[in-house]
Amino acid sequence: MKTRVVIADDQASVRQGFRHILAAQPDMEVVAEAEDGLTALETVRTLRPDVLLADIRMPGLDGLEVTRRLAGIAPEVKVVVVTTFDLDEYVHTALRNGACGFLLKHSGPALLAEAVRSAVAGDSLISPQITTRLLHHFTGPRRVDRSPIEPLTAREEEIAALVSKGLTNSDIGAELFISLGTVKTHLTNLQRKLKARNRVGIATWAWESGLSNRA
């Protein structure tokens, strides 16, 4: 079965662009569009898609409030926030309200499709450049005793370090000459071993442990 997606954005050109990207994916279909937050909320309530792509700044209700409300009435619908505004406040609020991803609109087609698939799989994907910026809250690498529940392999340490540098899955695959599927498998293992919810958690661990200096 294809992943059913609703696109919510007040700009018709953005909706059209996202629709074109997702329509090219064999495992996805866009079932509806919404140009404001209230319409998005009602559309999702009626159609119950698998994923909602939501802009932040929309008339009626913004994407952050739509995300919060959906967590109460349709928690099975995964929300990926896609916006031009990458303020830390927006990132934190979106994730706190239940979003399964936070992407910048210029992240590119591959990352958009990957974010939808990650949301359906129960994972979170955040734009790599945001991941890197969030780590700047630290004044420098801090060595901490936060041991994984299982030892990391050398390859897992390598990938964790690259994640902390803001590389996408495709970038990591090209850097290490491994397939995208192999990268995803390593990231899944890293999340489990580090008890990390998403790649930000992996990046934070690499930063705090000093591993990021090896990348």
Coordinates of C-alpha atoms in Angstrom, one line a residue:
M1 CA 0.0 0.0 0.0
K2 CA 1.2 3.5 -0.8
T3 CA 1.8 6.1 2.0
R4 CA -1.0 8.6 1.8
V5 CA 0.1 12.2 2.3
V6 CA -1.7 15.5 2.8
I7 CA 0.2 18.7 2.0
A8 CA -0.6 21.9 3.9
D9 CA 1.0 25.2 2.7
D10 CA -0.5 28.6 1.9
Q11 CA 1.6 28.9 -1.2
A12 CA 0.2 27.0 -4.2
S13 CA 3.7 26.8 -5.9
V14 CA 5.1 25.0 -2.8
R15 CA 2.2 22.6 -2.7
Q16 CA 2.6 21.9 -6.4
G17 CA 6.4 21.3 -6.0
F18 CA 5.9 18.9 -3.1
R19 CA 3.1 17.1 -5.0
H20 CA 5.5 16.6 -8.0
I21 CA 8.3 15.2 -5.8
L22 CA 6.0 12.8 -3.9
A23 CA 4.2 11.7 -7.0
A24 CA 7.5 10.5 -8.4
Q25 CA 7.9 8.1 -5.5
P26 CA 6.4 4.7 -6.2
D27 CA 5.4 4.2 -2.6
M28 CA 3.6 7.5 -2.0
E29 CA 0.5 9.4 -3.1
V30 CA -0.8 12.8 -2.3
V31 CA -4.5 12.5 -1.3
A32 CA -5.3 16.2 -0.6
E33 CA -3.9 19.7 -0.2
A34 CA -4.8 22.5 2.2
E35 CA -4.0 26.2 2.0
D36 CA -4.5 27.0 5.7
G37 CA -4.3 25.4 9.1
L38 CA -8.0 25.0 9.7
T39 CA -8.5 23.2 6.4
A40 CA -5.5 21.0 7.1
L41 CA -6.9 20.0 10.4
E42 CA -10.4 19.2 9.0
T43 CA -8.9 17.4 6.0
V44 CA -6.7 15.2 8.1
R45 CA -9.6 14.5 10.5
T46 CA -11.7 13.3 7.6
L47 CA -9.2 11.5 5.4
R48 CA -6.8 10.1 8.1
P49 CA -3.7 10.1 5.9
D50 CA -0.4 8.5 7.0
V51 CA 1.6 11.7 6.9
L52 CA 0.8 15.5 7.0
L53 CA 3.4 17.8 5.5
A54 CA 2.7 21.1 7.3
D55 CA 4.1 24.6 6.8
I56 CA 4.5 26.7 10.0
R57 CA 3.2 30.1 8.9
M58 CA -0.4 29.5 7.6
P59 CA -3.6 31.5 7.9
G60 CA -6.1 30.3 10.5
L61 CA -3.9 28.0 12.5
D62 CA -0.1 27.7 12.1
G63 CA 1.6 24.4 11.6
L64 CA 2.7 24.1 15.2
E65 CA -0.8 24.4 16.5
V66 CA -2.1 22.0 13.9
T67 CA 0.6 19.5 15.0
R68 CA -0.4 20.0 18.7
R69 CA -4.1 19.4 18.0
L70 CA -3.6 16.4 15.8
A71 CA -1.7 14.7 18.6
G72 CA -4.9 14.8 20.5
I73 CA -7.4 13.8 17.8
A74 CA -5.4 11.8 15.3
P75 CA -2.2 10.6 17.0
E76 CA -1.7 8.0 14.3
V77 CA -1.1 10.7 11.7
K78 CA 2.6 11.5 11.4
V79 CA 3.4 15.2 11.0
V80 CA 6.5 16.5 9.3
V81 CA 7.0 20.3 9.5
V82 CA 8.5 21.8 6.4
T83 CA 9.3 25.5 6.5
T84 CA 11.7 28.2 5.5
F85 CA 12.0 29.3 9.1
D86 CA 14.6 27.3 11.1
L87 CA 14.4 29.2 14.4
D88 CA 15.3 27.0 17.4
E89 CA 12.0 27.9 19.0
Y90 CA 10.1 26.5 16.1
V91 CA 12.2 23.3 16.0
H92 CA 11.7 22.6 19.8
T93 CA 8.0 23.5 19.7
A94 CA 7.3 21.3 16.7
L95 CA 9.0 18.3 18.2
R96 CA 7.5 18.9 21.6
N97 CA 4.0 19.1 20.0
G98 CA 4.5 15.7 18.4
A99 CA 6.1 16.3 15.0
C100 CA 8.0 13.4 13.5
G101 CA 10.3 15.6 11.4
F102 CA 11.5 19.2 10.8
L103 CA 12.7 20.1 7.3
L104 CA 13.8 23.3 5.6
K105 CA 12.0 23.8 2.3
H106 CA 15.4 23.9 0.5
S107 CA 16.4 20.5 1.8
G108 CA 15.8 18.9 -1.5
P109 CA 13.6 16.2 -3.0
A110 CA 15.5 13.2 -1.6
L111 CA 15.4 14.4 2.0
L112 CA 11.6 15.2 1.7
A113 CA 10.9 11.7 0.6
E114 CA 13.2 10.3 3.2
A115 CA 11.4 12.3 5.9
V116 CA 8.0 10.9 4.9
R117 CA 9.4 7.3 4.9
S118 CA 11.1 7.9 8.3
A119 CA 7.8 9.2 9.8
V120 CA 5.9 6.2 8.7
A121 CA 8.6 4.0 10.1
G122 CA 8.3 5.7 13.5
D123 CA 11.6 7.6 13.2
S124 CA 12.3 11.3 13.2
L125 CA 14.3 13.2 10.5
I126 CA 15.5 16.7 11.0
S127 CA 17.4 18.8 8.4
P128 CA 21.1 18.1 8.9
Q129 CA 21.9 21.8 9.0
I130 CA 19.5 22.2 11.9
T131 CA 21.1 19.3 13.6
T132 CA 24.5 21.0 13.4
R133 CA 23.2 24.3 14.6
L134 CA 21.4 22.8 17.6
L135 CA 24.8 21.5 18.7
H136 CA 26.2 25.0 18.8
H137 CA 24.4 25.3 22.1
F138 CA 27.4 23.5 23.5
T139 CA 30.5 25.7 24.0
G140 CA 32.7 22.8 23.0
P141 CA 32.8 19.0 23.1
R142 CA 32.2 17.7 26.6
R143 CA 33.5 14.3 27.6
V144 CA 30.7 12.6 29.4
D145 CA 30.1 9.1 30.8
R146 CA 27.0 8.2 28.8
S147 CA 27.9 4.7 27.6
P148 CA 25.9 3.0 24.9
I149 CA 23.8 0.0 26.1
E150 CA 26.0 -2.0 23.7
P151 CA 29.5 -1.2 22.4
L152 CA 29.5 0.6 19.1
T153 CA 31.3 -0.9 16.1
A154 CA 34.0 1.1 14.4
R155 CA 31.6 1.8 11.5
E156 CA 28.9 3.0 13.8
E157 CA 31.3 5.4 15.5
E158 CA 32.3 6.7 12.1
I159 CA 28.7 7.3 11.1
A160 CA 27.8 8.9 14.4
A161 CA 30.7 11.4 13.9
L162 CA 29.5 12.2 10.3
V163 CA 25.9 12.7 11.6
S164 CA 27.3 15.3 14.1
K165 CA 28.8 17.1 11.1
G166 CA 25.3 17.5 9.5
L167 CA 25.7 15.0 6.7
T168 CA 22.6 13.5 5.2
N169 CA 22.2 9.7 4.8
S170 CA 23.1 10.1 1.1
D171 CA 26.2 12.1 2.0
I172 CA 27.3 9.5 4.5
G173 CA 26.8 6.7 2.0
A174 CA 29.0 8.6 -0.6
E175 CA 31.6 9.4 2.0
L176 CA 31.9 5.8 3.2
F177 CA 31.1 4.1 -0.1
I178 CA 28.2 2.2 1.3
S179 CA 24.6 1.9 0.2
L180 CA 21.7 4.1 1.6
G181 CA 20.1 1.0 3.0
T182 CA 23.3 0.2 4.9
V183 CA 23.5 3.7 6.3
K184 CA 19.9 3.4 7.5
T185 CA 20.6 0.1 9.2
H186 CA 23.6 1.6 11.1
L187 CA 21.5 4.6 12.1
T188 CA 18.8 2.3 13.5
N189 CA 21.4 0.4 15.5
L190 CA 22.9 3.7 16.8
Q191 CA 19.5 4.9 17.9
R192 CA 18.9 1.7 19.8
K193 CA 22.3 1.5 21.4
L194 CA 22.4 5.2 22.3
K195 CA 18.7 5.3 23.3
A196 CA 18.4 8.2 20.9
R197 CA 15.0 9.3 19.5
N198 CA 16.5 10.7 16.2
R199 CA 19.6 11.8 14.5
V200 CA 19.8 14.9 16.8
G201 CA 20.2 12.5 19.7
I202 CA 23.0 10.6 17.8
A203 CA 24.7 13.9 17.0
T204 CA 24.5 15.1 20.5
W205 CA 26.0 11.9 21.9
A206 CA 28.9 12.2 19.3
W207 CA 29.5 15.8 20.2
E208 CA 29.4 15.3 24.0
S209 CA 31.7 12.2 23.8
G210 CA 34.2 14.0 21.6
L211 CA 33.6 11.6 18.8
S212 CA 32.7 14.4 16.4
N213 CA 36.4 15.5 16.3
R214 CA 37.2 12.3 14.4
A215 CA 35.0 13.2 11.4

